[in-house]
Tab-separated table of C-alpha atoms and ligand atoms in Angstrom:
chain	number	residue	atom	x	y	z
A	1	UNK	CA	-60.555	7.211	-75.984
A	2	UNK	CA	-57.641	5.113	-74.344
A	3	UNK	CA	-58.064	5.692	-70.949
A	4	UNK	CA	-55.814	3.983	-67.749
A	5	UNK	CA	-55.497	5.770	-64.407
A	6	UNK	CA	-52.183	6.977	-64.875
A	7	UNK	CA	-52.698	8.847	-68.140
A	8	UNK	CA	-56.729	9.812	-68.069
A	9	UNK	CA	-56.239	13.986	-68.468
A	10	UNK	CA	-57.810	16.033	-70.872
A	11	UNK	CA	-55.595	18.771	-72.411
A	12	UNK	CA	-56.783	22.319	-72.261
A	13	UNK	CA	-57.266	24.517	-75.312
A	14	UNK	CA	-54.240	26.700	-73.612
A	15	UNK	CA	-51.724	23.984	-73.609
A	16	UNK	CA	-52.636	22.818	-69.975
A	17	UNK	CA	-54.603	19.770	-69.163
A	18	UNK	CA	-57.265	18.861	-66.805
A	19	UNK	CA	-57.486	15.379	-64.473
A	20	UNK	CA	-60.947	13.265	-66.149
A	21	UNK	CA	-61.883	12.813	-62.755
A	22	UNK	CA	-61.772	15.311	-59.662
A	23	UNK	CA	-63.180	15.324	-56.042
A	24	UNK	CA	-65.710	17.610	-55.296
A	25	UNK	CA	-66.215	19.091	-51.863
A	26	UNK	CA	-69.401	21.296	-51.519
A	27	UNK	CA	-71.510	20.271	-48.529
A	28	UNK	CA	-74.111	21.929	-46.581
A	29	UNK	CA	-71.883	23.656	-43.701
A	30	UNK	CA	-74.590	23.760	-41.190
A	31	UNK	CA	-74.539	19.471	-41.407
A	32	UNK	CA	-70.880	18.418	-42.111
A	33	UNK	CA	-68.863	18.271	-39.270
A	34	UNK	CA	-65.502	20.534	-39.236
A	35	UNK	CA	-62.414	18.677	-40.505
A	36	UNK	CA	-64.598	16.299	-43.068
A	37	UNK	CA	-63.075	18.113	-46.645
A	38	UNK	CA	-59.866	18.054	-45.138
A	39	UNK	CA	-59.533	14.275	-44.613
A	40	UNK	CA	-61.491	13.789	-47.392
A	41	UNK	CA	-59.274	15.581	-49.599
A	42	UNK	CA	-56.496	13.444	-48.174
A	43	UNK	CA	-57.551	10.522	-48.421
A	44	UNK	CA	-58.341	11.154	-52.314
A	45	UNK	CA	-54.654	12.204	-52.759
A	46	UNK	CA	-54.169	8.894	-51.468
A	47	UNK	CA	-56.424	7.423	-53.537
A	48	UNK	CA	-54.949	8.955	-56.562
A	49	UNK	CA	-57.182	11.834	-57.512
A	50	UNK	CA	-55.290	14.759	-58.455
A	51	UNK	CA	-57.899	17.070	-59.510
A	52	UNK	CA	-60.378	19.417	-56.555
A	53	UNK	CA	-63.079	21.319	-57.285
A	54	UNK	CA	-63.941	23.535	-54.762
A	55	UNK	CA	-65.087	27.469	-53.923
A	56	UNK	CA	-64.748	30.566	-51.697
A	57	UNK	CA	-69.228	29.522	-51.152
A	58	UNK	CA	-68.173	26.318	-50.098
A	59	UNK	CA	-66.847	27.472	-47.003
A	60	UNK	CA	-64.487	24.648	-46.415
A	61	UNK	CA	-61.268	25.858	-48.805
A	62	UNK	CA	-59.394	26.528	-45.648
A	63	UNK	CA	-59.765	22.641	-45.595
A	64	UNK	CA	-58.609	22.118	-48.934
A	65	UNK	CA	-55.574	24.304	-48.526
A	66	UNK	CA	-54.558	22.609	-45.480
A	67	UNK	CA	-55.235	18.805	-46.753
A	68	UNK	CA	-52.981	19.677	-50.037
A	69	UNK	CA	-50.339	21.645	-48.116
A	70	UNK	CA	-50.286	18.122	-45.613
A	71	UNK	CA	-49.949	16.055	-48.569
A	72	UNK	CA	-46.907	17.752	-50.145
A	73	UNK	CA	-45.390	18.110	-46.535
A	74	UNK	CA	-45.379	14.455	-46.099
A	75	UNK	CA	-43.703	14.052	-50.091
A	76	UNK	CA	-47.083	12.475	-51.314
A	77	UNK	CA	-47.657	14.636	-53.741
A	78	UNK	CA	-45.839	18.058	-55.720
A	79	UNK	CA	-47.745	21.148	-56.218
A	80	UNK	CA	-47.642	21.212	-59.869
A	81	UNK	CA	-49.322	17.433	-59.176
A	82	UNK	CA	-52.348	18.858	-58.093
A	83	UNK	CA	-55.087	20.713	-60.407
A	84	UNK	CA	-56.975	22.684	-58.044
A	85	UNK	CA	-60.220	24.687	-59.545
A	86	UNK	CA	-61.619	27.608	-57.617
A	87	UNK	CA	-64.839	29.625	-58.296
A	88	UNK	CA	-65.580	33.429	-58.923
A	89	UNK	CA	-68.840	33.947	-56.930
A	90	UNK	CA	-72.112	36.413	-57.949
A	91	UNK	CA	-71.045	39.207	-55.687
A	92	UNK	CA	-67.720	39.867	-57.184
A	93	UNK	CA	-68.313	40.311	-61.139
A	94	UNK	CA	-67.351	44.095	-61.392
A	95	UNK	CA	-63.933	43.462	-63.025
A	96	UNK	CA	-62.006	45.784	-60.142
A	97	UNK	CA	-63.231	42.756	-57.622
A	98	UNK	CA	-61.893	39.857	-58.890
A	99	UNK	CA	-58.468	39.638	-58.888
A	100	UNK	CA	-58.412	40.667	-54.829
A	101	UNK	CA	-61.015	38.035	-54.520
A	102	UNK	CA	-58.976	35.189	-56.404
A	103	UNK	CA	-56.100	37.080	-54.150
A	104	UNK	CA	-58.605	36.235	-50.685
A	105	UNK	CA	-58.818	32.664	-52.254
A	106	UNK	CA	-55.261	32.078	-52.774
A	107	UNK	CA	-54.647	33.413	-49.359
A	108	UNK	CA	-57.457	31.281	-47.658
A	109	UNK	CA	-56.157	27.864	-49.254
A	110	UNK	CA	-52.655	29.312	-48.459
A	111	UNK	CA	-51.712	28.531	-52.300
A	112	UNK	CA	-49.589	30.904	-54.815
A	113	UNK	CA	-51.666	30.087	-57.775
A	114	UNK	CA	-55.132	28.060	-58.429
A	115	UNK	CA	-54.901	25.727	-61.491
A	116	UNK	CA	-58.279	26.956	-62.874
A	117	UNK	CA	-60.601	29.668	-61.912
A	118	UNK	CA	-64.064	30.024	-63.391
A	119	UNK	CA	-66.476	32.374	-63.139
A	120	UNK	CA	-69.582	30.474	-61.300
A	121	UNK	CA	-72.294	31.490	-62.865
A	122	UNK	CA	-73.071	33.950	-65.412
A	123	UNK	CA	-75.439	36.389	-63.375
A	124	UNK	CA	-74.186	38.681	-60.770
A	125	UNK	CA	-75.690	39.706	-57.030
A	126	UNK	CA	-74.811	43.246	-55.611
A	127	UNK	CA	-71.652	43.651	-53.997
A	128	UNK	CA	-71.039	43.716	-50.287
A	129	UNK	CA	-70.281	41.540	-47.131
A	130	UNK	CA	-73.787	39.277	-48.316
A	131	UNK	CA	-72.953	35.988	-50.401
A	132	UNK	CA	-77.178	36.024	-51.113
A	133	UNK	CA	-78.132	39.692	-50.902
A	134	UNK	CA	-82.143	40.251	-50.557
A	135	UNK	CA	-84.137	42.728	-51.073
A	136	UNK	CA	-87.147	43.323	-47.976
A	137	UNK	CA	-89.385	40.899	-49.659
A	138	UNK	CA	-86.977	37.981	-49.541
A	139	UNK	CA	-85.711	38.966	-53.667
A	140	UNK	CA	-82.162	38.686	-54.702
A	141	UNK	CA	-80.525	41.731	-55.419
A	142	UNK	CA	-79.441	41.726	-58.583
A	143	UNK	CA	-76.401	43.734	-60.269
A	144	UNK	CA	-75.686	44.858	-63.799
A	145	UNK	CA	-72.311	43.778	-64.820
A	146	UNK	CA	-70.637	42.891	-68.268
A	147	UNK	CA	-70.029	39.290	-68.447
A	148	UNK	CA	-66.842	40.463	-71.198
A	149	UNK	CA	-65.288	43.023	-68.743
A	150	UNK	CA	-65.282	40.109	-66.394
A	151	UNK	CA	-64.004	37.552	-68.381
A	152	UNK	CA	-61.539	40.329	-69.356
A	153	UNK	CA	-60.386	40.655	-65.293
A	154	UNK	CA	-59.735	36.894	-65.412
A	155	UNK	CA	-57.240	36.840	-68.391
A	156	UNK	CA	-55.392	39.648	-66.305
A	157	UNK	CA	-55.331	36.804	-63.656
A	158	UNK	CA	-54.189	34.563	-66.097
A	159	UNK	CA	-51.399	36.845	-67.438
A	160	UNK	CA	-50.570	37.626	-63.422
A	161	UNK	CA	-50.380	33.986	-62.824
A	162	UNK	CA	-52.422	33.934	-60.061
A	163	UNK	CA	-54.241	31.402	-62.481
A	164	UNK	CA	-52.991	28.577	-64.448
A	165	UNK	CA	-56.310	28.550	-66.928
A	166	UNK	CA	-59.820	30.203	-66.611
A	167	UNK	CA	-62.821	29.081	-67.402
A	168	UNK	CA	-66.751	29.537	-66.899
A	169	UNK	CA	-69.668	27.243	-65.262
A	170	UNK	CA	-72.911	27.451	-65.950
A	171	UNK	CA	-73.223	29.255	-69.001
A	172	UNK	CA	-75.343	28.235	-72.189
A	173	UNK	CA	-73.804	28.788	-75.722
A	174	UNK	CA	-75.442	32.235	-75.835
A	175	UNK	CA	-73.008	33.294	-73.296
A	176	UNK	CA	-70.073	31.187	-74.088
A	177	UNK	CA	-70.406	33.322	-77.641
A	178	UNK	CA	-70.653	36.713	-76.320
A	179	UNK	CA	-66.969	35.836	-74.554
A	180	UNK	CA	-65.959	33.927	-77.938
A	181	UNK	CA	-66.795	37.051	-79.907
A	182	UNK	CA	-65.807	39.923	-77.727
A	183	UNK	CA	-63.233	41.990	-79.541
A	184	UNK	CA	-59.784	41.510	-78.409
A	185	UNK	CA	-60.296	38.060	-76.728
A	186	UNK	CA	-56.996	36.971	-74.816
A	187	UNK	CA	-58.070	34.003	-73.564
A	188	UNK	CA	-61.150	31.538	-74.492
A	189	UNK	CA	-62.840	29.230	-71.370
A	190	UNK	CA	-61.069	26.564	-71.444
A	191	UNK	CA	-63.890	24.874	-69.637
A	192	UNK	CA	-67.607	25.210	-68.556
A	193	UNK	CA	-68.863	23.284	-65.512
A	194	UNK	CA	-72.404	22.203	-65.955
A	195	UNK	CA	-74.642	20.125	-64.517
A	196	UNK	CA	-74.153	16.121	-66.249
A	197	UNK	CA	-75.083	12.987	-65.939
A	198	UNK	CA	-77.344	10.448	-68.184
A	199	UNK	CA	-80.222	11.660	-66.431
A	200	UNK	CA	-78.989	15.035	-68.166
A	201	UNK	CA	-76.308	14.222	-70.780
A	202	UNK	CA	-76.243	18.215	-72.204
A	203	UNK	CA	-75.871	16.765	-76.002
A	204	UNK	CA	-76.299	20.104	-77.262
A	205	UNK	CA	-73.878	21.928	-75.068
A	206	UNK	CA	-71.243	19.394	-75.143
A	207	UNK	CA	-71.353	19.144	-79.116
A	208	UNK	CA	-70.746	23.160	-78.952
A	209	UNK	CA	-68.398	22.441	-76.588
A	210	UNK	CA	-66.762	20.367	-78.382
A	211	UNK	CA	-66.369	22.289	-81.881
A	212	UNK	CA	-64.859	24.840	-79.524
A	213	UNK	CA	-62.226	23.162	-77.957
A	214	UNK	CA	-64.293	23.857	-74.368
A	215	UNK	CA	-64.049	21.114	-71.907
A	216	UNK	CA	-66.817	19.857	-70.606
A	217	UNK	CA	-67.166	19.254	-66.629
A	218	UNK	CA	-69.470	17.858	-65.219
A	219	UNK	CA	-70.601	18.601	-61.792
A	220	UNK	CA	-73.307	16.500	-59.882
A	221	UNK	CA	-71.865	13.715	-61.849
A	222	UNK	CA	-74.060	11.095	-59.333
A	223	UNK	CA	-76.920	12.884	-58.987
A	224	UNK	CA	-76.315	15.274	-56.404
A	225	UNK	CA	-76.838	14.462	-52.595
A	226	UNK	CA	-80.985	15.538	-53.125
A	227	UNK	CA	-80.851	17.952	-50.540
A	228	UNK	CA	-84.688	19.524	-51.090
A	229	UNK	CA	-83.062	22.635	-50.197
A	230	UNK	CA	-81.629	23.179	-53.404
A	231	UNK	CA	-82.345	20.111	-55.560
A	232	UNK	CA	-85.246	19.289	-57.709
A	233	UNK	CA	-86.384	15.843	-56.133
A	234	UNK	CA	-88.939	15.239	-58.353
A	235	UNK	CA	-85.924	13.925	-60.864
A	236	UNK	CA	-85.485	10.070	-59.980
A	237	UNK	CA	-82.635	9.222	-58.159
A	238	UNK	CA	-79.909	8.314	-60.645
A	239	UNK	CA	-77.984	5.991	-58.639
A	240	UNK	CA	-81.403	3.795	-58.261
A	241	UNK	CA	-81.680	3.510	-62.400
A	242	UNK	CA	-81.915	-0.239	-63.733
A	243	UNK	CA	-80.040	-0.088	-66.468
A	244	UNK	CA	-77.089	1.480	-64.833
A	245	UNK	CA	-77.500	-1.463	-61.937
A	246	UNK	CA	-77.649	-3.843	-64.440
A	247	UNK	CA	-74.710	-2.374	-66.812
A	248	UNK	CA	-72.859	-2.272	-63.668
A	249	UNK	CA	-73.463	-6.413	-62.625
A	250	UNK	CA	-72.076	-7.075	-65.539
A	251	UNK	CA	-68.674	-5.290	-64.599
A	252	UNK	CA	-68.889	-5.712	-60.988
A	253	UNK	CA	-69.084	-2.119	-60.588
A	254	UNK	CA	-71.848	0.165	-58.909
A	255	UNK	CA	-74.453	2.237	-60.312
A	256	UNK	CA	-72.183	5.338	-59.343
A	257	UNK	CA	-68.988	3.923	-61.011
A	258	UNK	CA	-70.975	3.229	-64.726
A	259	UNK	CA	-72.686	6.816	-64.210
A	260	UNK	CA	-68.840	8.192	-63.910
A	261	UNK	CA	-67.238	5.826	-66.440
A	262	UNK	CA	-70.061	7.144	-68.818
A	263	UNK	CA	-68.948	10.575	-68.935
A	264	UNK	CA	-65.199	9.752	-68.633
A	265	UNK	CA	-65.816	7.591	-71.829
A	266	UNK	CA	-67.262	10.552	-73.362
A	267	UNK	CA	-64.669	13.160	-72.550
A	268	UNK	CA	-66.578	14.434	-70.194
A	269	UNK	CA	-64.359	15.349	-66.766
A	270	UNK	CA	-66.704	14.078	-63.653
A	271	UNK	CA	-66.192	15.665	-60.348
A	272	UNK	CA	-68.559	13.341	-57.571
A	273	UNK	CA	-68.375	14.610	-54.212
A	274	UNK	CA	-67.840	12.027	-51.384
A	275	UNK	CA	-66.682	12.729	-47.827
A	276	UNK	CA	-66.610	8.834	-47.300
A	277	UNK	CA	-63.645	7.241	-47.625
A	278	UNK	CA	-64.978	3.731	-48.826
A	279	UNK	CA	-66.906	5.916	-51.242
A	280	UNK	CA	-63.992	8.414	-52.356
A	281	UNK	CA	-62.065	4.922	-53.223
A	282	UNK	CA	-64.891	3.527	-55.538
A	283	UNK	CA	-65.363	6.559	-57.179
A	284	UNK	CA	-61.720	6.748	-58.477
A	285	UNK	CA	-62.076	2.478	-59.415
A	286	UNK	CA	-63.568	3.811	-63.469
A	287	UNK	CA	-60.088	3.124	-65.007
A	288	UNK	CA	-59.697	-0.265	-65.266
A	289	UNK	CA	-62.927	-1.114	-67.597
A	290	UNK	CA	-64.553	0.387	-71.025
A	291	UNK	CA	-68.583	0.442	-71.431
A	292	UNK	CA	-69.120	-0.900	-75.264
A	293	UNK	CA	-70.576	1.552	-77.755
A	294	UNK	CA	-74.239	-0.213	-76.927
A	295	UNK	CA	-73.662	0.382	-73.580
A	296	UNK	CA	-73.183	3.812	-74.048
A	297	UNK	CA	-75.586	4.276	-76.438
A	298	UNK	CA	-78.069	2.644	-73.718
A	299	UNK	CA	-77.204	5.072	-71.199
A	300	UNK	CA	-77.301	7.997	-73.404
A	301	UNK	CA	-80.779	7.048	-73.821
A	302	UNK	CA	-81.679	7.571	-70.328
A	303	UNK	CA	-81.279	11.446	-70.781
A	304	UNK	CA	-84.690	13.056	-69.612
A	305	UNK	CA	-83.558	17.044	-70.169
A	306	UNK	CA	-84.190	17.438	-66.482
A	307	UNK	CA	-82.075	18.842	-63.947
A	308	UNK	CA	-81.647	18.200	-60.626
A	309	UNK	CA	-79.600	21.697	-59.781
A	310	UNK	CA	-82.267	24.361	-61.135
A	311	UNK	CA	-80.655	27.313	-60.195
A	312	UNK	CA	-83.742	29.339	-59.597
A	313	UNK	CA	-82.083	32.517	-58.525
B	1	LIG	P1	-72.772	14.379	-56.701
B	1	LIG	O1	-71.306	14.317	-56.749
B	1	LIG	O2	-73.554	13.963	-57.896
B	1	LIG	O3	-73.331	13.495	-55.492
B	1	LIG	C1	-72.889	13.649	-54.188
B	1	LIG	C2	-73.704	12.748	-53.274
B	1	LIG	O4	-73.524	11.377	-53.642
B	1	LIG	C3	-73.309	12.873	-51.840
B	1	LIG	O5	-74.483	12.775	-51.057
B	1	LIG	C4	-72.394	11.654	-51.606
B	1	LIG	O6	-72.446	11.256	-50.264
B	1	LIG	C5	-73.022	10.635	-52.528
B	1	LIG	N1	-72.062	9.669	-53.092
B	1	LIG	C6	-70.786	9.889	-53.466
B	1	LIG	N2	-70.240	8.785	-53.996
B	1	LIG	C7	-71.189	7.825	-53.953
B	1	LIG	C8	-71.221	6.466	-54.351
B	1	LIG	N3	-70.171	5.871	-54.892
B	1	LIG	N4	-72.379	5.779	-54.138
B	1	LIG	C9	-73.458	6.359	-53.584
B	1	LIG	N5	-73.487	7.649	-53.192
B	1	LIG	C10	-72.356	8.384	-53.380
B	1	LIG	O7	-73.319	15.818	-56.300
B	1	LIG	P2	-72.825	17.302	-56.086
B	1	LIG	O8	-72.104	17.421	-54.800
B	1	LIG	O9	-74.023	18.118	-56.319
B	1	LIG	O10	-71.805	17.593	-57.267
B	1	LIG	C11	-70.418	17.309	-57.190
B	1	LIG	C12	-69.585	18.562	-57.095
B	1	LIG	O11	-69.819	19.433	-58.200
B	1	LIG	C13	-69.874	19.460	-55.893
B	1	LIG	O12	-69.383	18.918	-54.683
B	1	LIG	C14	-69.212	20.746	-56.335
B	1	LIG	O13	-67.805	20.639	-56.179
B	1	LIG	C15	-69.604	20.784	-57.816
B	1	LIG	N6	-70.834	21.561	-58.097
B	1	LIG	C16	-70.722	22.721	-58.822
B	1	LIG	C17	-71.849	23.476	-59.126
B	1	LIG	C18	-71.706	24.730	-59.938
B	1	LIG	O14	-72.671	25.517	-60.001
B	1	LIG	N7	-70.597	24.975	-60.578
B	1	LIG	C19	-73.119	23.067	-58.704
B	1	LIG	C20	-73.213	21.858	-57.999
B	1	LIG	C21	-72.071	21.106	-57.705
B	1	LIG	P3	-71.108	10.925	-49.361
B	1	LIG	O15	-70.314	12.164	-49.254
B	1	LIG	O16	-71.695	10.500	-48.065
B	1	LIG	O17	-70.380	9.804	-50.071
C-alpha cells in the first residue's frame, strides 16, 4: 500500500472513506484536567489528523465539539474535512433509543451529522439515567436486546443523515454474521473497532474482515495507558518491546511510531490517544517511511493473543 500523509484514507464499503490514522480521546475523567481533549484535539488539527474517535462515555465530546467548531472558525479546517466517529453505548440498544441518543450526541458536540457511528459493544445494560447499572451485589444489569433491530435503528440514522456511515466495535465474526445475514440488510458495518496492536494483531478477525470489505480499526493501537482499573497489566508493555526499539533505531523513529506504522502498513486504521502535544505530533510522523516485508513479518511475530482491554463485563 502507497501511503504519504496527504492521501493515507481507507475507502468505506459505502463509498465513503476513513483517515488511516485518528486521535483518540478517552481518558479517565476523574484525572484529566478540564480543557485537555479540547486543546488536544486542536492541536492534532494542526498537526494534520483529520480523523477523532471519541464517545457520549468519554465524557469530554463537549470538548471535541468545541475544538472542531474553533478550528473551522479560524478557516483551518472544513467540516466535510473532518471524520468524526461517535459511539452507541450499552444502555441505549432498544432500537426506539438510538436515534435520540445519536440526536443528544450531535447536540452535545454541537455538530449536524457524525461521520461514523458504531455501536460500542455488542451486549446491552438496562436502560435508565446509569451508564454501569448494578444490581445490589455489585452485578451489571443486563438487558435483552436484538443486536439486528439495532443495527436496523442505525441504517435509519444513516438514511436520516444524522450519520455519514455506521459501523460496530467489538464484535467477533459470530456477530458481524448475524448483521451480515439478517434479512433485509440496508447497510453492512463498514467498520469494527477492536482492540490491535502486535502484541494482539487479530489475524483471524482482520482476514474476515477483510473478505468482507469491513475496515479494521484499531483502538489501543500503543498499548493502552495501563490504567489497572481497566487494563490487564500482566500483558508487557508494548512500547518497552526490543524489536520494535530496535526496528525503530533503524528509522529514527520510536517504539510508538513502528507499532502505528505496522498497522497503517497493514490497512489497519490506528487511533493512539495522546493529550501531549509533543506526543500528538510524533504520532502523526508514520508517513514518511515503509517497514520492509521482514520487518513486518518480525513484528507480526510478536502477537501473543493477549489483550490488554478484557472487557470483563
Ligand atoms: P493507546 O492509544 O494505545 O495508548 C494511550 C497511552 O499512550 C496514553 O497513556 C498516552 O499518554 C500514551 N502515549 C500516546 N502517544 C505516545 C507515544 N508516542 N509514546 C509514548 N506514550 C504515548 O490507548 P487507548 O487510549 O486505550 O486507545 C486509544 C483510543 O481507542 C481511545 O482513546 C479510544 O478513543 C479508543 N478505544 C476504544 C475502545 C472501544 O471499546 N471501542 C476501547 C479502548 C479504547 P499521553 O496522553 O500522556 O501521551
Amino acid at each position: 500500500m502507497n501511503l504519504t500523509a496527504e492521501s493515507h484514507r481507507i475507502p468505506l464499503s459505502d463509498g465513503n472513506s476513513i483517515p488511516l490514522l485518528g486521535l483518540g480521546t478517552y481518558a479517565d475523567p476523574q484525572k484529566t484536567p478540564k480543557g485537555s481533549c479540547q486543546e488536544a484535539v486542536k492541536i492534532a488539527i494542526d498537526a494534520g489528523y483529520r480523523h477523532i474517535d471519541g464517545a457520549f462515555v468519554y465524557f469530554n465530546e463537549h470538548e471535541v465539539g468545541q475544538a472542531i467548531r474553533e478550528k473551522i472558525a479560524e478557516g483551518k479546517i472544513k467540516r466535510e474535512d473532518i471524520f468524526y466517529c461517535g459511539k452507541l453505548w450499552n444502555t441505549c440498544h432498544p432500537p426506539e433509543l438510538v436515534r435520540p441518543t445519536l440526536e443528544k450526541t450531535l447536540k452535545i458536540l454541537q455538530l449536524d451529522y457524525v461521520d461514523l457511528y458504531i455501536i460500542e459493544l455488542p451486549m446491552a445494560f438496562k436502560p435508565g439515567d446509569a451508564l454501569y447499572p448494578k444490581d445490589e451485589n455489585g452485578k451489571f444489569i443486563y438487558h435483552e436486546t436484538d443486536l439486528c433491530a439495532t443495527w436496523e435503528a442505525l441504517e435509519a440514522c444513516k438514511d436520516a443523515g444524522l450519520a455519514k456511515s455506521i459501523g460496530v466495535s467489538n464484535f467477533n465474526r459470530r456477530q458481524l454474521e448475524m448483521i451480515m445475514n439478517k434479512p433485509g440488510l440496508k447497510y453492512k458495518p463498514v467498520s469494527n473497532q477492536v482492540e490491535c496492536h502486535p502484541y494482539f494483531t487479530q489475524p483471524k478477525l482482520l482476514e474476515f474482515c477483510r473478505q468482507h470489505d469491513i475496515v479494521i480499526v484499531g483502538y489501543s493501537p500503543l498499548g493502552t495507558s495501563r490504567d489497572e482499573s481497566w487494563v490487564n497489566v500482566s500483558s508487557p508493555p508494548l512500547l518497552k518491546d526490543p524489536v520494535l526499539n530496535a526496528i525503530g533505531k533503524k528509522y529514527n523513529k520510536t517504539a510508538a511510531q513502528i507499532a502505528l506504522r505496522f498497522n497503517v502498513q497493514r490497512g489497519v486504521v490506528v487511533i493512539p490517544k495522546s493529550f501531549n502535544p509533543q506526543r500528538i505530533r510524533e504520532n502523526f510522523q508514520i508517513f514518511d517511511f515503509s517497514l520492509t516485508e521482514k520487518e513486518m513479518k518480525e513484528i507480526e511475530a510478536l502477537n501473543k493473543n493477549v489483550r490488554y482491554v478484557e472487557l470483563l463485563m
